Coordinates of C-alpha atoms in Angstrom, one line a residue:
X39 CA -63.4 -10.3 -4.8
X40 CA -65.0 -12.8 -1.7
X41 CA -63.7 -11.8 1.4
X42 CA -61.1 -15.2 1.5
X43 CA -59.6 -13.5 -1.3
X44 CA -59.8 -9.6 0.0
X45 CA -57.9 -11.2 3.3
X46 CA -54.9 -12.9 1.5
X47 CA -54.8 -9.7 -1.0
X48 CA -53.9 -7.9 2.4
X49 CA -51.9 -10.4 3.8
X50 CA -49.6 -10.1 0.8
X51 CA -49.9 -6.2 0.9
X52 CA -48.7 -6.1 4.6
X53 CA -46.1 -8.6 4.2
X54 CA -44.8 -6.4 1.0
X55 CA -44.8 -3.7 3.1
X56 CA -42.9 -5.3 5.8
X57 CA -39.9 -6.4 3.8
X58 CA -39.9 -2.6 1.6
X59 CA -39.8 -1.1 5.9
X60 CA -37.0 -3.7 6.9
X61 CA -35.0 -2.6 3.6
X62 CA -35.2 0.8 4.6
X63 CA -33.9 0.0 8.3
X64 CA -30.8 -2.1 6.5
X65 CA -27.7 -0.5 4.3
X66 CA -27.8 -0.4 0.7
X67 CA -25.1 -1.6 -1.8
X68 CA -23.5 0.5 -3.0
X69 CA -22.2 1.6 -0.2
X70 CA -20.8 5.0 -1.7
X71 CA -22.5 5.5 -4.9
X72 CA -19.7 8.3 -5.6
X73 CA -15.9 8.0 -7.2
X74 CA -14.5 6.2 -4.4
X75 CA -11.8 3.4 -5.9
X76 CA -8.8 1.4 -4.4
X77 CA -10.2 1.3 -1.0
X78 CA -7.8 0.5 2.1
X79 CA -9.5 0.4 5.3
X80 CA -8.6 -0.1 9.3
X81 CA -10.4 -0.7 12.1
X82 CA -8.7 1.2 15.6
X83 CA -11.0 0.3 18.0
X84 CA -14.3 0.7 17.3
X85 CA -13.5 3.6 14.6
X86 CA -12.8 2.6 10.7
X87 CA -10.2 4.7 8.9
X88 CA -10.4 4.4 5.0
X89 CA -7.8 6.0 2.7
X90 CA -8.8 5.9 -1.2
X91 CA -7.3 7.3 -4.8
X92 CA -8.1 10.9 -6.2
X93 CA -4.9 10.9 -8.0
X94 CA -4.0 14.1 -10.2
X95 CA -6.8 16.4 -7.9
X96 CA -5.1 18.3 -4.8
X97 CA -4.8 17.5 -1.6
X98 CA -4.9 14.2 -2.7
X99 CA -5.3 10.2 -0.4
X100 CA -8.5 11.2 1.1
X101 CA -8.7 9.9 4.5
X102 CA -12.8 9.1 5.9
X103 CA -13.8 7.9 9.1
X104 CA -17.1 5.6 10.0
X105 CA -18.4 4.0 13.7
X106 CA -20.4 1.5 11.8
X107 CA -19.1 0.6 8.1
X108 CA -21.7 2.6 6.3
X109 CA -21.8 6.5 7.0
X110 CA -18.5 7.8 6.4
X111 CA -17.1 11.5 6.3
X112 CA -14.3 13.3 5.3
X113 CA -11.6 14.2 8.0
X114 CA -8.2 14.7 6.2
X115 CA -5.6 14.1 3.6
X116 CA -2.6 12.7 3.3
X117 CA -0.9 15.7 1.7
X118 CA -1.6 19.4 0.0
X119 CA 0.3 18.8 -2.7
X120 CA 2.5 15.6 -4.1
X121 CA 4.6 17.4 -6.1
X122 CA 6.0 20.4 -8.1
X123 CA 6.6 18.5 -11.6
X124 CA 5.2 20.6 -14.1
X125 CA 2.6 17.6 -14.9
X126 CA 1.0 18.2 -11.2
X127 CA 1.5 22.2 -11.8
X128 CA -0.5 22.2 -15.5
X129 CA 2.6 24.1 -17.0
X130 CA 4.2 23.5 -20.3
X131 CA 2.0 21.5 -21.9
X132 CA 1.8 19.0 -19.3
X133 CA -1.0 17.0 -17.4
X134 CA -1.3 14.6 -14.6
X135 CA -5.0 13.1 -15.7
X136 CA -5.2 9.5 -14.7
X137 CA -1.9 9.9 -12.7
X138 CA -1.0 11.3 -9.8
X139 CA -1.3 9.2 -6.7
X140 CA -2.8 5.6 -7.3
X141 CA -4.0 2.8 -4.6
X142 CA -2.6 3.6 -1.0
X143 CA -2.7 1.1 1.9
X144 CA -3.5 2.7 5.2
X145 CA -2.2 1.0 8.2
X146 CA -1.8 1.5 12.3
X147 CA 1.5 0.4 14.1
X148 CA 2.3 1.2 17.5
X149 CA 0.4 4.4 18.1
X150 CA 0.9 5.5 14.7
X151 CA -1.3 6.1 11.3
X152 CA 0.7 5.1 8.0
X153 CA -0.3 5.7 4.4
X154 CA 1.5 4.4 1.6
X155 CA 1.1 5.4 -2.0
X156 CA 3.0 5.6 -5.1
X157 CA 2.9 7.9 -8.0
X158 CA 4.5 7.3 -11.7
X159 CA 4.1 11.2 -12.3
X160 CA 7.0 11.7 -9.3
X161 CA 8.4 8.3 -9.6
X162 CA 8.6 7.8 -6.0
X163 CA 7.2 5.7 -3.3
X164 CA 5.4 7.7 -0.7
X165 CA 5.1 7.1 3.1
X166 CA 2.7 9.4 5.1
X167 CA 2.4 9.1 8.6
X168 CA 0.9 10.7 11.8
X169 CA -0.1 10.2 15.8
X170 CA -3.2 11.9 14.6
X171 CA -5.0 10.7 11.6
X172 CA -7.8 13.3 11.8
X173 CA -5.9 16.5 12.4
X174 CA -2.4 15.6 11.7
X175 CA 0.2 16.7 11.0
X176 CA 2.0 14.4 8.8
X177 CA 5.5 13.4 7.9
X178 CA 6.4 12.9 4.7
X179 CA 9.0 10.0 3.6
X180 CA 9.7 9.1 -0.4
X181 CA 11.9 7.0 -2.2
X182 CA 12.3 5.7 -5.3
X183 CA 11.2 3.9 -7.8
X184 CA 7.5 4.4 -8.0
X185 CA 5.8 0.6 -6.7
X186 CA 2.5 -0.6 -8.2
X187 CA -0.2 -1.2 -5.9
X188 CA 1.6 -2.0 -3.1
X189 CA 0.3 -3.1 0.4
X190 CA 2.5 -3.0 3.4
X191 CA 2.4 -5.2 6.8
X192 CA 3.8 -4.8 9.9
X193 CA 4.7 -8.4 11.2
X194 CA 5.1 -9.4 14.7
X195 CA 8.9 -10.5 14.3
X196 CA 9.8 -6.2 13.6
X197 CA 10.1 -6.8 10.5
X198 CA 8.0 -4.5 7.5
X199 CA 7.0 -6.0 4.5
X200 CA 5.6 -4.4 0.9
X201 CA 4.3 -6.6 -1.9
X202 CA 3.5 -4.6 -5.3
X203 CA 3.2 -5.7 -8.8
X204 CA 1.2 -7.0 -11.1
X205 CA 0.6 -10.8 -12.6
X206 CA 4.2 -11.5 -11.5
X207 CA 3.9 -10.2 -7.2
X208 CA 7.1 -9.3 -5.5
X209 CA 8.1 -8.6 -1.8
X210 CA 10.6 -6.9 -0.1
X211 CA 11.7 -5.9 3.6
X212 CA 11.5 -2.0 4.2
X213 CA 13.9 -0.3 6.0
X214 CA 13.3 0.3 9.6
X215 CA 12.4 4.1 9.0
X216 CA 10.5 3.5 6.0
X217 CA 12.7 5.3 3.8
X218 CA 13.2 2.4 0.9
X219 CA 13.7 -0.8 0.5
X220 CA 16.5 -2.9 2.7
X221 CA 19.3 -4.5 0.3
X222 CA 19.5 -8.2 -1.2
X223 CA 15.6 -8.6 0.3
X224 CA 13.4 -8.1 -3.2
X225 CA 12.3 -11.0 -4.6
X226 CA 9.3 -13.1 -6.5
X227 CA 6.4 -13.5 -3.9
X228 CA 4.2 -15.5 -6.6
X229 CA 5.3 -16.1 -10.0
X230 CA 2.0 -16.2 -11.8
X231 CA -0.9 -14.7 -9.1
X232 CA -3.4 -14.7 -11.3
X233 CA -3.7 -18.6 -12.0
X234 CA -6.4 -19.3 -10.2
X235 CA -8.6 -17.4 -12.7
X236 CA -7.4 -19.6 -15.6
X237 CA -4.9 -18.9 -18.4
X238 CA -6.6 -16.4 -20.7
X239 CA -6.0 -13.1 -18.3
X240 CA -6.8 -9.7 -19.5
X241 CA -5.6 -7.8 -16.8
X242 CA -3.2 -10.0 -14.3
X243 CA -3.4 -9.5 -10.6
X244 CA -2.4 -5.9 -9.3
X245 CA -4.3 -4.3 -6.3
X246 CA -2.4 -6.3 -3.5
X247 CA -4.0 -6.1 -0.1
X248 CA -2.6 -8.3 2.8
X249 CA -3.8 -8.9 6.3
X250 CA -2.6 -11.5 8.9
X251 CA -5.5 -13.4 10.7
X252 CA -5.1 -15.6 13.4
X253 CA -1.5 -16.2 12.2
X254 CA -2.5 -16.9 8.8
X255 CA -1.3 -14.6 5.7
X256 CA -4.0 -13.5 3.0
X257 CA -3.5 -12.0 0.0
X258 CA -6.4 -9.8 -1.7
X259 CA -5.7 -9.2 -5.9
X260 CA -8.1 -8.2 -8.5
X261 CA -7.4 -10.3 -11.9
X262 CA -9.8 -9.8 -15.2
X263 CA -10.1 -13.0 -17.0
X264 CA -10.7 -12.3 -21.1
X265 CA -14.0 -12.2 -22.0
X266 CA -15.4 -12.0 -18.1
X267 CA -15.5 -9.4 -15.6
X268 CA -13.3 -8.1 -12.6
X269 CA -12.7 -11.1 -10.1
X270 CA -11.7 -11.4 -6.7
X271 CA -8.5 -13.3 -5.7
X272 CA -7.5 -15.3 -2.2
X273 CA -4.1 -16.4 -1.6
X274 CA -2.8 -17.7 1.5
X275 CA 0.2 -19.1 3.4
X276 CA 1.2 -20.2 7.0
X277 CA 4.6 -18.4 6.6
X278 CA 5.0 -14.8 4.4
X279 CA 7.5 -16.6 2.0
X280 CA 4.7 -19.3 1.3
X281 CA 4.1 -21.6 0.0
X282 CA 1.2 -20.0 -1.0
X283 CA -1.7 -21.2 -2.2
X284 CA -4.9 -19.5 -4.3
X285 CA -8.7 -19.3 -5.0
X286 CA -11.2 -17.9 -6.8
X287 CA -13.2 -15.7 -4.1
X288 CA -15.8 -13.5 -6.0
X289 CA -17.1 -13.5 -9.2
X290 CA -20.4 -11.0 -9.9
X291 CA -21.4 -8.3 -10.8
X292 CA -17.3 -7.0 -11.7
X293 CA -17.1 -6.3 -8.2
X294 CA -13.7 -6.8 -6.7
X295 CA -10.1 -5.0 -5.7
X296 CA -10.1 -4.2 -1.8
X297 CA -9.7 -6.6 1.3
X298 CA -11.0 -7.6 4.6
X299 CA -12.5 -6.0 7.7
X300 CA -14.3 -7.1 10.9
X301 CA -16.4 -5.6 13.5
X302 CA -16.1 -5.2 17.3
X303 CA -18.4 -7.9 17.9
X304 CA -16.8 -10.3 15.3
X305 CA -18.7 -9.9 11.4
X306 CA -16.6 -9.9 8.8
X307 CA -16.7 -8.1 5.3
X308 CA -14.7 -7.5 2.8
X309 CA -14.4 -3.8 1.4
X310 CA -14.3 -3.5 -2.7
X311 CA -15.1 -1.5 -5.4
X312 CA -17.6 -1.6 -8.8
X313 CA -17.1 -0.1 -12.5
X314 CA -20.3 2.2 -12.6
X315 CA -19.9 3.6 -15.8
X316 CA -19.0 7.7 -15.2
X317 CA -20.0 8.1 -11.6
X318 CA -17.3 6.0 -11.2
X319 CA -15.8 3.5 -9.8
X320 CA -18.3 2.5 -6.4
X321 CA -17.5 1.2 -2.9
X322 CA -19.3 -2.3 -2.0
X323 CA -19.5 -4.2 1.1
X324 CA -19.8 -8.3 0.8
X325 CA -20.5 -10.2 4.3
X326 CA -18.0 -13.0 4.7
X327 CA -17.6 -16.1 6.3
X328 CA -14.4 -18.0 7.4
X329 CA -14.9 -22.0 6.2
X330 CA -11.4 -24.5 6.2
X331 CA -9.7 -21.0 7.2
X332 CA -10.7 -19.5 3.6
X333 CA -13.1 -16.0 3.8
X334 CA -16.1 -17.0 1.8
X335 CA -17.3 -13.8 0.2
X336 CA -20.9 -12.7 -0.6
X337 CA -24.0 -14.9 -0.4
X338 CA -23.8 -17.8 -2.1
X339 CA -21.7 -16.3 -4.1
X340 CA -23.4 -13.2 -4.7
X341 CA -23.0 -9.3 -4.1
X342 CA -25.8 -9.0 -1.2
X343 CA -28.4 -5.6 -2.1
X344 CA -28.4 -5.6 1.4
X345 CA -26.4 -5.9 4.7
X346 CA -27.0 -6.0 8.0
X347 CA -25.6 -3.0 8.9
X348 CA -27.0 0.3 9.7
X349 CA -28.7 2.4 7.0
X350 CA -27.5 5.2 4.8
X351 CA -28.2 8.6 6.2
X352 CA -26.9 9.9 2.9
X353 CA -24.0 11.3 0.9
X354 CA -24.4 15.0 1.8
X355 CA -22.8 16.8 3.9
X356 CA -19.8 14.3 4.3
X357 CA -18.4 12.7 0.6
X358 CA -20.2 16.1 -1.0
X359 CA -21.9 19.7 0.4
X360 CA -23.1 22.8 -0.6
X361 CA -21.0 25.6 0.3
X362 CA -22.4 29.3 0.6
X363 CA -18.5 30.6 0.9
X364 CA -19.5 32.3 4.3
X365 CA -16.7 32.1 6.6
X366 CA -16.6 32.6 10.3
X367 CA -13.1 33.3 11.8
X368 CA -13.1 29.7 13.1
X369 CA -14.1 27.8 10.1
X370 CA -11.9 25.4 7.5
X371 CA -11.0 27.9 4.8
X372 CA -11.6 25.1 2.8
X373 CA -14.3 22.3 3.5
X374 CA -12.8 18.5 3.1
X375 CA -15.2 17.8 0.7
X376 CA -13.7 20.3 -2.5
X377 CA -10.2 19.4 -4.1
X378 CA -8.1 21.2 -6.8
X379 CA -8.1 20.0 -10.2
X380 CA -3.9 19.9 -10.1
X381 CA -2.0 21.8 -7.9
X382 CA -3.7 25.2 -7.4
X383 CA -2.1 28.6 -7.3
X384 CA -2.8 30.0 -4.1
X385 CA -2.5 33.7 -4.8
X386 CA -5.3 33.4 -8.0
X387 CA -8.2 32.1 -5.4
X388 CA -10.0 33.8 -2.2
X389 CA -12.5 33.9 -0.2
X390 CA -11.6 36.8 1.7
X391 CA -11.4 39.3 -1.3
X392 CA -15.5 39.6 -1.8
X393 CA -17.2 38.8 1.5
X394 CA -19.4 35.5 1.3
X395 CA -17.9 34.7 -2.0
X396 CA -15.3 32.4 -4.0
X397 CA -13.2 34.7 -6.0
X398 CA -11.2 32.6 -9.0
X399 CA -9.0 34.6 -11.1
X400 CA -6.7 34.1 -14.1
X401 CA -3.2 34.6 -14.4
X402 CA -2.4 33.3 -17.6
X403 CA -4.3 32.2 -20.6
X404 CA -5.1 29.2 -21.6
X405 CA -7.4 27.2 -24.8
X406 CA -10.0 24.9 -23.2
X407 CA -11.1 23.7 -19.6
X408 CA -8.7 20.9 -18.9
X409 CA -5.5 23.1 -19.7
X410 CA -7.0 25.5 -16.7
X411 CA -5.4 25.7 -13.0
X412 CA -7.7 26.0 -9.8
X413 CA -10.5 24.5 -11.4
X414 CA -12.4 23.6 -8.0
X415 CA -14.3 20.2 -7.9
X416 CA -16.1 17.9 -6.1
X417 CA -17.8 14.3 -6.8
X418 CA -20.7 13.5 -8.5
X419 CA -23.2 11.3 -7.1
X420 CA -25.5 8.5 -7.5
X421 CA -28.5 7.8 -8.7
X422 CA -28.8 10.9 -9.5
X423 CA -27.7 14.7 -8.5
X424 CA -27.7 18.3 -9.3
X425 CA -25.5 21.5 -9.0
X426 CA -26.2 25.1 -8.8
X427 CA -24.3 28.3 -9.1
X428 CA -24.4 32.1 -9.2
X429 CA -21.7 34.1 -10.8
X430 CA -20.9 38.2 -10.7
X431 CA -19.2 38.7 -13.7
X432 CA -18.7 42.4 -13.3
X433 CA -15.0 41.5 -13.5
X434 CA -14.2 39.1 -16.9
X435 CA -12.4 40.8 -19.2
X436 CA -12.0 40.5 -22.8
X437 CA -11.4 36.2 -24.0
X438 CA -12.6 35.2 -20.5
X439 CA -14.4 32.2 -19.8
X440 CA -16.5 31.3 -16.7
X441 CA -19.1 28.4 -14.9
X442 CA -20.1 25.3 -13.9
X443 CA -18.5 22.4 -15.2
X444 CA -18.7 18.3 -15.8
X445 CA -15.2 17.4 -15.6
X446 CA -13.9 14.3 -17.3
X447 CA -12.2 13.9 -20.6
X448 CA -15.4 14.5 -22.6
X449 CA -16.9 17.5 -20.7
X450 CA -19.4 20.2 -20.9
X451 CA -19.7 23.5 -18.8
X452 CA -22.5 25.7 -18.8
X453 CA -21.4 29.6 -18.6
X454 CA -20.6 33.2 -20.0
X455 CA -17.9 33.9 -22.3
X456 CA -16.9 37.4 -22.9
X457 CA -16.3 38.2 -26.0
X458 CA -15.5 41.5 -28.9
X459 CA -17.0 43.8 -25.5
X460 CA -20.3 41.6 -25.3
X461 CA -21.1 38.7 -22.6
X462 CA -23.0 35.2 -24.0
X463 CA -24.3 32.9 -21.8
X464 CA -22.5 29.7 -23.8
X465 CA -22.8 25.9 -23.4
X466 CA -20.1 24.0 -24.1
X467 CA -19.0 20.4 -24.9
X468 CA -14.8 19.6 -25.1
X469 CA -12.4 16.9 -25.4
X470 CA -8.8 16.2 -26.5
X471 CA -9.5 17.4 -30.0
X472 CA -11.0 21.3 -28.4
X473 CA -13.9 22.8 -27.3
X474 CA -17.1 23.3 -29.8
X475 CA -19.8 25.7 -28.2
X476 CA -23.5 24.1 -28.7
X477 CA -25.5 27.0 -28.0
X478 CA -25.2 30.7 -27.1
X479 CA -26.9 33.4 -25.9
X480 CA -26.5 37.4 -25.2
X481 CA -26.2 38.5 -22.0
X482 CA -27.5 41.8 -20.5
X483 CA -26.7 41.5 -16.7
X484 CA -23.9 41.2 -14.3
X485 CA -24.9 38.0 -12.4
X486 CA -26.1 34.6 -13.8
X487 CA -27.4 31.2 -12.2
X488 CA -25.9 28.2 -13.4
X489 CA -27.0 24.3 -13.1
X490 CA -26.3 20.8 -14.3
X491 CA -27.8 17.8 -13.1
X492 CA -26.8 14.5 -14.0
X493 CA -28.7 10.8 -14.3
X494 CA -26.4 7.8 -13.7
X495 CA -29.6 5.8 -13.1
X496 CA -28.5 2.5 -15.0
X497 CA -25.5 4.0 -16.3
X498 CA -27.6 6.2 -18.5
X499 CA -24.9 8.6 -18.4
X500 CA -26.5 12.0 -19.2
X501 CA -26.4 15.1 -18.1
X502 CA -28.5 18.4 -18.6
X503 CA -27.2 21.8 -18.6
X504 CA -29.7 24.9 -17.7
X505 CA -29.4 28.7 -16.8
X506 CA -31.6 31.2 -15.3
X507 CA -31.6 35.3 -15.0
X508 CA -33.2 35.3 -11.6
X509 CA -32.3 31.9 -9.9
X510 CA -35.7 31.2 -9.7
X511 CA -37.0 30.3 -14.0
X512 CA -34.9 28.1 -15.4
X513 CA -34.2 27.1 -19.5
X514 CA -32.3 24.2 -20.8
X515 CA -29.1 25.4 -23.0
X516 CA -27.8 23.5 -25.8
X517 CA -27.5 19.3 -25.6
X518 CA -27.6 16.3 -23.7
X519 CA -23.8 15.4 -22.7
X520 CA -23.2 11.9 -23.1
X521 CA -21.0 10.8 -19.9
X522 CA -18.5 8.5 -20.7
X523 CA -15.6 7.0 -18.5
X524 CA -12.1 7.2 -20.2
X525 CA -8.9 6.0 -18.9
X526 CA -7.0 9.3 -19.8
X527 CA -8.9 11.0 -16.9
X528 CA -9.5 7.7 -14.7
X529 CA -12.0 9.4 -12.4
X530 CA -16.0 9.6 -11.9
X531 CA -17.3 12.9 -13.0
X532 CA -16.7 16.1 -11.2
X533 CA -18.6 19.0 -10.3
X534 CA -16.1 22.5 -11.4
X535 CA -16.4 26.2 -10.7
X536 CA -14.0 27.5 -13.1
X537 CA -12.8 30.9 -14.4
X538 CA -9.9 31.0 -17.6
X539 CA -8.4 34.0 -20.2
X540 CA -7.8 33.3 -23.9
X541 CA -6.8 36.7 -24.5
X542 CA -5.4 38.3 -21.2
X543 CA -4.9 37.4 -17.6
X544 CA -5.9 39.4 -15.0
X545 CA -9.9 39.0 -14.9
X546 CA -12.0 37.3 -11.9
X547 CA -15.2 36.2 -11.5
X548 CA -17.3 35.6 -7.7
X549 CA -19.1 32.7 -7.3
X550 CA -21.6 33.1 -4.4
X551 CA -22.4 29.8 -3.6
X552 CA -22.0 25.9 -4.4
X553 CA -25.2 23.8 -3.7
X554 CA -25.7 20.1 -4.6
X555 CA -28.8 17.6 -3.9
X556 CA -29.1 13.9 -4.9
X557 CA -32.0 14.6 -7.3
X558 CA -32.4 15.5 -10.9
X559 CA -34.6 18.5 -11.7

């Protein structure tokens, strides 16, 4: 190489370098790479509020807070529990997966924090509201019937209004107090929303989300034209009755359903959401800008890899954390970060009865995994991740059935069953039709170490499950599970500590500690 040559080779290498360093010091899309669907999100000063779905996991509407539109955390919920119908309680045969609370719309009026949602499980409407969105408490208001997707806008003339729906969009007047829907006021907002995507519609416009700007109205849909992907609708109008008028806004990558926010010093984005195969469904963030009073979203018509925002300090410890189970007399019995798959029953979990531990036991029996009450989860995350546990088993008794689980319709767990006086470490794979256990192993010892760690690198979709004697050698048990996203469940995949009977209530297990990292080992 002559030296003309060795100096451009450098040239190149440094300018390489440059752009990988100014990448690094810029935020990533995703935004979340976790479960994080049907966005809403606020700005109160210089402070974003976002409410999102969890639907049949409890407390459910998690609210998270962010200074800069990129590192969010955790600070409430909505509510404990949405109900007592036996579908949220897990009791006679019934199940809430894929229910529960769908979409909210989180607002701020006068002083106060609003969240609407709706649930077909409860058939009711839901209003939560609160002077403080971070610490609460909240008051509960419901009526009925149960309104899909709605979004909700305070106007400047007193009035409240709620559109919902989907293909066909209606809109109605609330009652001052929120508690239903005033008289003679519902009617057809847009007859056919989803035009502006064409004729051949798979999935017609649902996921309202309206904003006023500048005294202009917009109206944010998601449509899903047959044989394309997720696409993002505009509609707009001087005046809320319309005539309204609509565009095709965004059209990549399946990226769409969410709305718009802006910054203190005037940027504008607009909020959405991606299919990611069974991580879930993923938060994006698309720069816009306003031309003939339309938002133009992405970049030339594109989802950016990059904004200019603030980087990522990570996922952990505010949208997931390990947990050792220590607890000081001052400290959240409960960190934000872990919800309940279903209601739980309060009197079958503590972490008060062994020191330093989570103790889960049974008080009923039950066939498989997803029949099981105070399963306790969090999210998995993105590219990749892994979870570890340690168990004392000195407690199971007879039919008793213990770990670490991937929670969606088609699971696995990793774990110890106790079975005719003997304990096997077991691993698992279930679904609708059962459970079939892959491989199994005697067990001579009281405590076991549990892990999975999962790949969604590409939507590869697999996890591994191991298990170790010491918590320091690790083995791989039984087979690759195959991640899939299904409808029936509706959610990314889910870290579970879980303890159930098949033969007799009345066993308990201690897990000593949850810990999570974004990497695969």
């Amino acid at each position: 190489m002559n030296r003309f040559s060795l100096i451009i080779s450098c040239i190149v290498g440094l300018i390489f370098q440059l752009s990988v360093n100014a990448q690094k010091d810029k935020a990533q899309n995703p935004l979340i790479f976790a479960d994080v669907p049907d966005m809403s999100m606020i700005r109160v000063g210089d402070t974003y509020y976002m409410s999102s779905t969890t639907m049949h996991l409890s407390p459910g509407v998690p609210i998270m807070k962010s200074t800069d539109l990129v590192n969010w955390k955790i600070v409430n919920y909505a509510y404990d529990r949405l109900g007592e119908v036996d579908a949220l309680n897990l009791k006679n045969g019934e199940a809430a997966y894929g229910r529960g609370s769908w979409a909210s719309c989180i607002r701020y009026h006068n002083g106060t924090f609003y969240v609407f949602t709706f649930a077909a499980t409860t058939g009711k409407t839901y209003v939560f509201s609160t002077e403080d969105i971070e610490n609460g408490p909240w008051k509960e208001t419901s009526f009925e019937p149960s309104y899909h997707d709605l979004t909700v806008h305070f106007d400047e003339d007193g009035k409240v209004y709620m559109i919902w729906g989907a293909g066909k969009l209606m809109i109605a007047e609330l009652e001052n107090d929120l508690s239903g829907v005033k008289k003679g006021t519902k009617r057809i907002l847009i007859e056919n929303a989803s035009a502006p995507a064409g004729d051949n519609i798979m999935l017609g416009a649902e996921g309202s989300q309206l904003f006023k700007i500048n005294g202009t109205y917009y109206l944010f849909n998601i449509t899903w034209p047959r044989g394309g992907m997720r696409t993002v609708l505009v509609h707009r109008a001087d005046h809320i009755n319309g005539p309204w008028e609509g565009k095709l806004a965004l059209q990549d990558k399946g990226v769409a359903q969410g709305g718009l926010i802006d910054t203190p010093d005037g940027k504008w984005f607009s909020y959405l959401f991606r299919d990611y195969g069974s991580v879930g469904r993923i938060p994006y963030l698309v720069p816009v800008v306003w031309e003939d009073g339309w938002p133009i979203l992405g970049e030339n018509g594109k989802v950016p890899d990059t904004l200019d925002l603030p980087p990522s300090e990570g996922l952990i410890p505010n949208i997931v954390a390990s947990d050792e189970f220590e607890r000081k007399k001052n400290d959240p019995t409960l960190p934000l970060v872990w919800q309940w798959n279903h209601n739980p029953v309060d009197s079958l979990w503590s972490l008060t009865d062994h020191k330093g531990f989570l103790r889960l036991a049974t008080g009923r029996t039950d066939e498989t995994l997803v029949d099981t009450r105070n399963t306790f989860t969090q999210r998995t995350i993105g590219p990749v991740c892994t979870g570890v546990t340690s168990i004392d088993l000195s407690n199971m008794k007879e039919g008793d059935n213990a770990g670490l689980a991937l929670l969606q319709k088609n699971y696995g767990w990793v774990g110890v069953t106790h079975e005719n006086g003997k304990k096997k470490i077991v691993m698992v794979l279930g679904n609708d039709e059962g459970e079939k256990t892959v491989e199994e192993l005697a067990l001579n010892q009281k405590t076991i170490y549990l892990k999975a760690s999962c790949d969604f690198t590409n939507k590869k979709d697999e996890a591994q499950f191991y298990y170790s004697l010491d918590g320091r050698n690790w083995s791989k048990i039984g087979t690759t599970l195959k991640m899939s996203y299904t409808l029936p469940h509706f959610m990314g995949y889910r870290f579970g500590l879980f303890n159930y009977a098949t033969a007799q209530s009345g066993g308990y297990v201690d897990f000593d500690y949850f810990r999570i990292k974004n990497e695969r080992d």
